[in-house]
XYZ file of C-alpha atoms in Angstrom:
515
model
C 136.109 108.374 123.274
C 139.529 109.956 124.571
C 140.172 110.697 128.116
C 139.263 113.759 129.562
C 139.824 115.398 132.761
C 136.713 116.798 134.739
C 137.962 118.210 137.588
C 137.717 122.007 137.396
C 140.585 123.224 139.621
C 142.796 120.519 137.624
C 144.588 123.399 134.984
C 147.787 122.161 136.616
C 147.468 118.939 135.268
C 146.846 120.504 132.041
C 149.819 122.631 132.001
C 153.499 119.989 132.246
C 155.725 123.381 131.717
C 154.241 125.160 134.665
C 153.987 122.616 137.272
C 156.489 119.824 138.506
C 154.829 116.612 139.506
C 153.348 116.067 142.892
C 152.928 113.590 145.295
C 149.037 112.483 145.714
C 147.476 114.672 148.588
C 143.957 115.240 149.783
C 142.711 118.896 150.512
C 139.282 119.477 151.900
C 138.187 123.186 151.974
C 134.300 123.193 153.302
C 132.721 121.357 150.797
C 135.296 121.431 148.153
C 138.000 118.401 147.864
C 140.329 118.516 145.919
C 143.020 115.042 145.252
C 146.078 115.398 143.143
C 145.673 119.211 142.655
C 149.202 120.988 142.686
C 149.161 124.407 144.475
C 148.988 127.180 142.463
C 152.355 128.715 142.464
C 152.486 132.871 143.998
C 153.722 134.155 141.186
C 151.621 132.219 138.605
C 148.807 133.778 140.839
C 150.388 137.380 140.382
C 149.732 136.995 136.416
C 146.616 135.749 137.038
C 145.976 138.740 138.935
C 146.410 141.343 136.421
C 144.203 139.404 133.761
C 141.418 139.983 136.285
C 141.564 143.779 136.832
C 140.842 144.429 132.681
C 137.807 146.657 132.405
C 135.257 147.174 129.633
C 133.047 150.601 128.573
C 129.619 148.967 127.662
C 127.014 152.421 125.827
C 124.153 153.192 127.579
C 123.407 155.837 125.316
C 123.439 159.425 124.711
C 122.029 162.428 127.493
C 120.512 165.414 126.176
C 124.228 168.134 125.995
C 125.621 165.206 123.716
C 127.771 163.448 126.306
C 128.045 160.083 126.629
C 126.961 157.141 129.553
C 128.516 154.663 130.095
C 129.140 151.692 132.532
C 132.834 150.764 133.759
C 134.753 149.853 137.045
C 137.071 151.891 138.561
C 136.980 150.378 142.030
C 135.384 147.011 142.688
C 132.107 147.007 141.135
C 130.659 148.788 137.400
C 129.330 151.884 137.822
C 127.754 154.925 135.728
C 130.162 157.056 134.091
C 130.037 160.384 131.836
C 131.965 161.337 129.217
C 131.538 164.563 126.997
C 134.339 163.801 124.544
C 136.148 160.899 122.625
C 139.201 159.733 124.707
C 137.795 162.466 127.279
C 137.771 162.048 130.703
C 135.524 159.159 132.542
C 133.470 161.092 135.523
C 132.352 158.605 137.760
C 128.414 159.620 138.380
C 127.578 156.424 140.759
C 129.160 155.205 143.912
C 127.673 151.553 144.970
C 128.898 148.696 146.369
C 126.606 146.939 144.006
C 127.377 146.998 140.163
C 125.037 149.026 138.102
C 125.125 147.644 134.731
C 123.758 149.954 132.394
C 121.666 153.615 132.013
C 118.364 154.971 130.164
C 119.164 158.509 129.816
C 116.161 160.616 130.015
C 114.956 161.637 126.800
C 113.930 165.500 127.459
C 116.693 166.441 130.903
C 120.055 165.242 132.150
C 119.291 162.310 133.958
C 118.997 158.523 133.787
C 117.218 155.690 135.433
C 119.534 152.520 136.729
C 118.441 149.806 138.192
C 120.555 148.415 141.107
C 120.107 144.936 143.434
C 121.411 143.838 146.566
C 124.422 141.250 147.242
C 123.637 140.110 143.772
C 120.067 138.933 145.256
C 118.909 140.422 141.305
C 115.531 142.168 143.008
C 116.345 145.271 140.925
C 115.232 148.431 141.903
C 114.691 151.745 139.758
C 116.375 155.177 140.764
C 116.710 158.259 139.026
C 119.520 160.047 138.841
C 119.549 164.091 138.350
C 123.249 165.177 136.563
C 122.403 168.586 138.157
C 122.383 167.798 141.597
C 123.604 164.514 141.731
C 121.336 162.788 144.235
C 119.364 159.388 142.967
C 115.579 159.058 143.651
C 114.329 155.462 144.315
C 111.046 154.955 141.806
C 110.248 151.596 143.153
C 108.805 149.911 146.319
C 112.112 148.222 147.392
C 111.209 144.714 147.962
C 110.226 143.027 144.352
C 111.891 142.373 141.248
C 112.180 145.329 138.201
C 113.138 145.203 135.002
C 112.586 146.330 131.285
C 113.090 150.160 131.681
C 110.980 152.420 129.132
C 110.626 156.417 128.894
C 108.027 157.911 126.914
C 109.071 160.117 124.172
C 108.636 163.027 125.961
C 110.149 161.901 129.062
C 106.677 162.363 131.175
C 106.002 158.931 131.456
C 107.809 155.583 132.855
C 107.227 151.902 132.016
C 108.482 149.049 133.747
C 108.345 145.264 134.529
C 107.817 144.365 137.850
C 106.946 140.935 140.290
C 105.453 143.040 142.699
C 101.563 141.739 142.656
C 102.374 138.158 143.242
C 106.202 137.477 143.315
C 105.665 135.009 140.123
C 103.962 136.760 136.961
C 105.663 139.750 135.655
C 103.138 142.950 135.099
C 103.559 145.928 133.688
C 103.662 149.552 135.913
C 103.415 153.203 134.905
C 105.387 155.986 136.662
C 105.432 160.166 135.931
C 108.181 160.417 138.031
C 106.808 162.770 140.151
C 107.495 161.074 143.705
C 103.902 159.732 143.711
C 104.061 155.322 143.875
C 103.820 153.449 140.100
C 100.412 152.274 139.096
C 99.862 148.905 137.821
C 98.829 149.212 133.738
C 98.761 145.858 133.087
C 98.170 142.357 135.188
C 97.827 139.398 133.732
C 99.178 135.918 134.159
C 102.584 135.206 132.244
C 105.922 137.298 131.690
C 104.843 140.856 129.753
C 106.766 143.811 128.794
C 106.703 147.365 127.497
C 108.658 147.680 124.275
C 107.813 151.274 123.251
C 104.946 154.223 123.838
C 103.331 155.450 120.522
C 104.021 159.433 120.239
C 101.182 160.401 121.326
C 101.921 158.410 124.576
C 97.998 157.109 124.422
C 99.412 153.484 123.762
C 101.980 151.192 124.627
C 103.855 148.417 122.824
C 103.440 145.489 124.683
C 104.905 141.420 124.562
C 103.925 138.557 125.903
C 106.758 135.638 126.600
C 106.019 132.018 126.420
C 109.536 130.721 125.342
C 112.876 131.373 123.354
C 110.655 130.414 120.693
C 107.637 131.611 121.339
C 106.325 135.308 121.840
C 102.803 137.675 121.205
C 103.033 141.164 120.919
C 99.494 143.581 121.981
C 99.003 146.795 121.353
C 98.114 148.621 125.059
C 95.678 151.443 125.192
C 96.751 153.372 128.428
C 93.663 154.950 129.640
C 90.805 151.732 128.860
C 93.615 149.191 129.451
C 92.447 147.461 126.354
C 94.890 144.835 124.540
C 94.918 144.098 120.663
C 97.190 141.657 119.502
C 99.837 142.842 117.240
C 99.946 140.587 113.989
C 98.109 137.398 115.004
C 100.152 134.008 113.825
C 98.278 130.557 113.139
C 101.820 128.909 114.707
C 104.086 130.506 117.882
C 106.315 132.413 116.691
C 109.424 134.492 118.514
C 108.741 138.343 118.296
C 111.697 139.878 119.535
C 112.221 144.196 119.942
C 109.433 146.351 118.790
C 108.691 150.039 117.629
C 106.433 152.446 117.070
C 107.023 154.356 113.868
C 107.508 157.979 114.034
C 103.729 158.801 112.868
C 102.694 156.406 115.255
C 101.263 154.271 112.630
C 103.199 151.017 111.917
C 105.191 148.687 113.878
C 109.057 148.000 113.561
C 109.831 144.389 115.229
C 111.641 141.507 114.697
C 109.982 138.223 114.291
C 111.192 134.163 112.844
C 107.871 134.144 111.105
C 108.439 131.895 108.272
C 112.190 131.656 108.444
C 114.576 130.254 110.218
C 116.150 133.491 111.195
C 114.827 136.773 113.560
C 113.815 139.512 110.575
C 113.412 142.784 110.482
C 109.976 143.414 109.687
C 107.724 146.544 109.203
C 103.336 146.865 108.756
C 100.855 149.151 109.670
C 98.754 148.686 112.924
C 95.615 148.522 110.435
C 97.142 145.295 108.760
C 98.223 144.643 105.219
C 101.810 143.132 103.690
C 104.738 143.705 105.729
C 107.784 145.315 104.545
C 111.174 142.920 105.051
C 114.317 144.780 105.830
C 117.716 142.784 105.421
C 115.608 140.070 104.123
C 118.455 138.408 102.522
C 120.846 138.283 105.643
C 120.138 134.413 106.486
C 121.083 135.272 110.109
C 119.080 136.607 113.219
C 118.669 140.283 113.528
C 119.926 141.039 117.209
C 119.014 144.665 118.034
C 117.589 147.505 116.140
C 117.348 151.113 116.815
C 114.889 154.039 115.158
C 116.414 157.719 114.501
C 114.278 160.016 116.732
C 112.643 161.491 113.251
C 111.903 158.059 112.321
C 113.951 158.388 109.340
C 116.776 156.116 109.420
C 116.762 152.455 111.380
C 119.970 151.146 112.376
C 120.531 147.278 113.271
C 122.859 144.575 114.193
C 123.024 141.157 112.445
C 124.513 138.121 114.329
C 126.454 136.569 111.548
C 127.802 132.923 112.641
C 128.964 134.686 115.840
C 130.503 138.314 114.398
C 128.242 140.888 114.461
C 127.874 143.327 111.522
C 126.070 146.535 111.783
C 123.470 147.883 108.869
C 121.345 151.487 108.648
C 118.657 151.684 106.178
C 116.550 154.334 105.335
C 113.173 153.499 106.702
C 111.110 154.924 103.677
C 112.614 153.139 101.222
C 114.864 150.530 102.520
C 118.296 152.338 100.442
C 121.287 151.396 102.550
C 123.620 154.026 104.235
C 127.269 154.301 104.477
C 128.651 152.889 107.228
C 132.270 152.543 108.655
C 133.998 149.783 108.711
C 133.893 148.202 112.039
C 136.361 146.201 114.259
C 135.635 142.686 113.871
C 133.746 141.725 117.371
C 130.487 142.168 119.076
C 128.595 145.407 118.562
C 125.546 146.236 121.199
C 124.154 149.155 122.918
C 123.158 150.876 119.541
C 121.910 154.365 119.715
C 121.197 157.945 118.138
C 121.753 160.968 119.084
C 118.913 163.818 119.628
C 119.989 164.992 116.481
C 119.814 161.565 115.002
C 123.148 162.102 112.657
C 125.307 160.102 115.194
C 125.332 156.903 116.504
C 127.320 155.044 119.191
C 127.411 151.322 120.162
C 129.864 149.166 121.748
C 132.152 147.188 119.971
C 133.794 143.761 122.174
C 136.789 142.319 120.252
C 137.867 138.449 121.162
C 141.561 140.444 121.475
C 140.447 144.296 123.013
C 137.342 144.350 126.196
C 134.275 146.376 125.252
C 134.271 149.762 124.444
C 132.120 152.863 122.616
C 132.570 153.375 119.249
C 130.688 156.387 117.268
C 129.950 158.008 113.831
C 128.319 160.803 112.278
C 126.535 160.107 108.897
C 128.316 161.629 105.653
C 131.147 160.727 107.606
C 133.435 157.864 106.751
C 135.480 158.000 109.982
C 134.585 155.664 112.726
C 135.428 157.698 116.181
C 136.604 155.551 119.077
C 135.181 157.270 122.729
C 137.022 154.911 125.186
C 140.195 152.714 125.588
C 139.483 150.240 128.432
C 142.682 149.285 130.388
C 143.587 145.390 130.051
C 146.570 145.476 133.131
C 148.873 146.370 131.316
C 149.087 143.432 129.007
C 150.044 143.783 125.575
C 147.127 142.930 123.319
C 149.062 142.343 120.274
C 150.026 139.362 122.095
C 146.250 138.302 122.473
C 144.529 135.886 120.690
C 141.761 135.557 117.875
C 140.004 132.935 117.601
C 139.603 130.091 114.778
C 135.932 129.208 113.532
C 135.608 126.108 112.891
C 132.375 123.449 112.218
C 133.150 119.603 113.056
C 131.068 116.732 112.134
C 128.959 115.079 114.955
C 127.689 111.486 115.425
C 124.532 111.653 113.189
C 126.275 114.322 110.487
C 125.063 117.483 111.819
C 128.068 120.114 111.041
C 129.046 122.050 115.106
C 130.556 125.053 114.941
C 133.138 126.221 117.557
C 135.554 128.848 118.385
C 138.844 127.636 118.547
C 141.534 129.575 120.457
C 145.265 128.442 120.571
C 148.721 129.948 122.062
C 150.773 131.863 119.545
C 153.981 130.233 121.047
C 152.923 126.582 120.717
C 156.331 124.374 120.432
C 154.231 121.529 121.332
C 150.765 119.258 121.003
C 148.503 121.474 122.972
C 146.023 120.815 126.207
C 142.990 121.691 125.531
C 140.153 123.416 127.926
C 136.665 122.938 126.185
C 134.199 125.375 127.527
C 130.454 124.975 127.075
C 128.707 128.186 127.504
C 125.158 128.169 129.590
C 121.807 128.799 128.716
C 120.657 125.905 127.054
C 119.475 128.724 124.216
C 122.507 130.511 124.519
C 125.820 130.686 122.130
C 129.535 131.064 122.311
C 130.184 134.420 121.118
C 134.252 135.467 120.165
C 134.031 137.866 123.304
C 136.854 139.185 125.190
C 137.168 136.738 128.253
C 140.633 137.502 130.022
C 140.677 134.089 131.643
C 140.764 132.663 128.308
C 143.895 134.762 127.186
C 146.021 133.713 130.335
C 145.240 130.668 129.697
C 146.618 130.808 125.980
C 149.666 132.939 126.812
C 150.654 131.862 130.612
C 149.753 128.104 130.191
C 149.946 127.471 126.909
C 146.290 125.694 126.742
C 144.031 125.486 123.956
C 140.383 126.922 124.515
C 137.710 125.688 122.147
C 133.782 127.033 122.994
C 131.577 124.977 120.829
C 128.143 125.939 120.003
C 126.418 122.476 120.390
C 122.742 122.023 118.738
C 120.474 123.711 120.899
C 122.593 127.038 120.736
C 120.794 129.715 119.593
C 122.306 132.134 116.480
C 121.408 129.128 113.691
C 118.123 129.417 113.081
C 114.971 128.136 115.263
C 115.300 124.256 113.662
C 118.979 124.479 115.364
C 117.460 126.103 118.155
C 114.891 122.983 118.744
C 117.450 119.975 118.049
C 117.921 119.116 121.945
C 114.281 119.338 123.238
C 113.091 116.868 125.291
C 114.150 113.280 124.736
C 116.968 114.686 122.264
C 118.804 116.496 125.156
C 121.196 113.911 125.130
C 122.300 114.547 121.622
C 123.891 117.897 122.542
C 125.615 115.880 124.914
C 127.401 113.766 122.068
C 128.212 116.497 120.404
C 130.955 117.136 122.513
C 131.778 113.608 122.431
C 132.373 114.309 118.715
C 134.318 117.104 119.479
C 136.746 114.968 121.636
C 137.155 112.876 118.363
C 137.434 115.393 116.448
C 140.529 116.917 118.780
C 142.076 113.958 118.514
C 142.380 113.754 114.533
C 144.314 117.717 115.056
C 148.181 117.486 115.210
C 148.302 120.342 116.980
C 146.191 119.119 119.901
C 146.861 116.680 122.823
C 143.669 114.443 123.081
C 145.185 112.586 126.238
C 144.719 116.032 128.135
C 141.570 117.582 127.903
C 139.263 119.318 130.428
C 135.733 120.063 130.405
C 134.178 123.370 131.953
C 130.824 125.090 132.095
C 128.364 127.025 134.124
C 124.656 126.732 134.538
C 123.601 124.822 131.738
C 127.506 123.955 130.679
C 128.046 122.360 134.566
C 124.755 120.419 133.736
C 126.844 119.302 130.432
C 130.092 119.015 132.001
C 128.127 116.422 135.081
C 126.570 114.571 132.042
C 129.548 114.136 130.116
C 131.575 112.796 133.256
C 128.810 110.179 133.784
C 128.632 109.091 130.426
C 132.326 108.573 129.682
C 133.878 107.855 133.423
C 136.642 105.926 132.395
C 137.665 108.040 128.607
């Protein structure tokens, strides 16, 4: 294997036409040491700087007057902002020291429900927030841990997750909103969650989690508290998002039954075939959304790592027109009341997140918000490569490979291996990643090692258990495979990662101490 660096804060010693050489020195900060780490110089610091303050607009969705939600930072933390126009003015709505990351507009007033924490402690709590006066009710009890925030149609009822029984299983609670304390609907052992209330509001759409891989979905009748399970399997299966149709009798969900891929599936609650949408997209289906009148279904695809956006009609399956989208991430799909628009966020590898909307009939795509990047240029940002590289037993890994548009010379590189285990490396904006390209002049390559998810559930499975340490030579391969590029300097290469990736990046330092 070729040499590698491991030592996070060591981008200096990546970077020869940034930093002079220095003398060996010792630098203990707490717990942190650092030897042979060159101070960062003021002014490389001051670039730095204005990478950080970029912003993103991520779509919570649409309130009742045809504005728009959405959550950006104009201070130190994300907050809760309306607009009522594209390009139109942002009006901050909440003022936290905590970030609030997203909104569930009410479906019948002008309000939402956010959930916020406390010095990033994650026990979530549920407010409501009334446009008209502006104050924020708290719906929860304050102490345990909320999440998974569902309206009835109608707006009179409120669904959530919530730890507060035990502090370990995660039950489901129903709210009116009327001041009075949530009632528990649902306690049993496990992880559940509300997914959707029929029309009639008599039933709720419940799942069950086990694993990545393995999911149940019930049926919930609200006043026996009876469960029915939802399309039985022989073997686990994942069940991802689920809906009610709008006659309240059929299911919308996504499931890997069968496949290696998430479909989007449709069958009546009384049984019989199911209907496939997109069944010829080999690729999971992310997120899906239903048109209020249950006509049209709109969803996203997760296509080796860009997203691509479909709407079908629900009765028959016919495809409808549909812009042309910026290549990227799309999320955060929703209609409007009137169910002829839709918005979503689009997040571009070169441009930070922001909302996006059409009307149907109409070929124009409409672009709501311009999130500020410093004042940086992005034509000068970066797109990245994707590539797929052969590992030790022939398995093909894919990666995203990101390089300077002014390289003179063979390249550091930074290899970054993203967390979960089941997550993936998605071509996301990441301003650290662009000064590194344009103020350093260092390669970035995020692979998606087996175990990633986005490649089907066999993928998915490839490090479990004793194979863990396969994903781990993956990246061995992809130190080889660096060093057969001409472009790239295999004699300066540095590992990164959090959660999972710093449990890689330890691994890979024990296994290869030496290079």
């Amino acid at each position: 294997m070729n040499k590698v660096a491991f030592v996070g804060a060591a981008l200096a010693a990546l970077s020869s036409t940034v930093f002079a050489a220095e003398a060996v020195k010792r630098v203990e900060r707490g717990n942190l040491v650092m030897e042979s780490v060159p101070e960062i110089p003021a002014e490389l610091n001051e670039r730095l700087n204005r990478y950080q303050q970029v912003r993103g607009a991520s779509f919570s969705g649409w309130l009742q007057d045809g504005s728009a939600l959405i959550s950006t930072r104009f201070g130190e933390t994300a907050q809760i902002h309306r607009i009522e126009r594209p390009m139109g003015a942002r009006t901050q709505l909440t003022f936290y020291p905590e970030p609030i990351g997203g909104a569930l507009p009410h479906p019948g007033k002008n309000g939402f429900v956010f959930a916020k924490d406390t010095g990033g402690n994650e026990f979530f709590q549920f407010y409501y927030f009334d446009i008209a006066t502006g104050e924020a009710t708290l719906l929860t009890e304050g102490k345990s841990r909320n999440t998974s925030a569902l309206f009835s149609r109608d707006g009179k009822l409120f669904a959530f997750s919530t730890t507060r029984r035990n502090g370990k299983d995660v039950d489901i609670h129903l709210s009116s909103l009327d001041g009075k304390p949530s009632a528990p609907l649902l306690e049993k052992e496990g992880e559940w969650t509300a997914l959707d209330f029929a029309p009639d509001a008599k039933t709720l759409l419940v799942r069950r989690s086990v694993s990545i891989t393995e999911s149940e979905l019930y049926t919930l009748d609200l006043a026996t508290k009876a469960l029915t399970r939802f399309h039985p399997t022989a073997e686990p299966v994942f069940f991802g998002d689920a809906r009610f149709t709008a006659d309240g009798k059929s299911v919308v969900y996504v499931s890997d039954e069968g496949g290696e891929f998430r479909g989007l599936r449709l069958q009546a609650l009384a049984g019989g075939a199911e209907k496939r949408f997109g069944a010829l997209i080999p690729w999971n289906v992310e997120e899906f959304e239903l048109s209020p009148d249950g006509s049209k279904l709109a969803f996203v695809t997760n296509e080796d790592g860009i997203a691509a956006l479909y709407v079908v009609a629900l009765k028959t399956g016919a495809a409808l027109a549909v812009p042309k989208l910026p290549v990227g991430q799309v999320d955060g799909i929703h209609f409007d009341a009137s169910g002829q628009r839709l918005g979503f966020s689009v997040d571009r590898a070169t441009n930070p997140s922001d909302l996006y909307a059409f009307r149907f009939g109409d070929k124009t795509l409409t672009r709501w918000t311009a999130s500020e990047v410093g004042g940086l240029n992005t034509a000068q940002f970066v797109e990245p490569a994707l590539v797929r590289y052969p590992s030790f037993d022939g398995k093909s890994i894919p990666a995203f490979v990101y390089k300077p548009k002014a390289a003179t010379a063979r390249l550091p590189v930074i290899i970054n291996i993203h967390g979960g285990p089941e997550a993936q490396a998605l071509p996301t904006f990441a301003p650290i990643t662009q000064f590194y390209l344009k103020e350093l002049g260092i390669a970035v390559i995020t692979p998606n090692v087996r175990g990633s998810d986005g490649y089907g559930k066999t993928y998915l499975k490839l490090d479990n258990g004793l194979k863990r340490e396969d994903s781990v030579k993956d990246i061995g391969a992809l130190l080889d495979w660096i060093a057969t590029q001409p472009d790239l300097d295999a004699s300066r290469v540095l590992v990164t990662g959090g959660s999972y990736g710093g449990y890689m990046v330890n691994w890979i330092a024990g296994q290869w101490p030496d290079g």
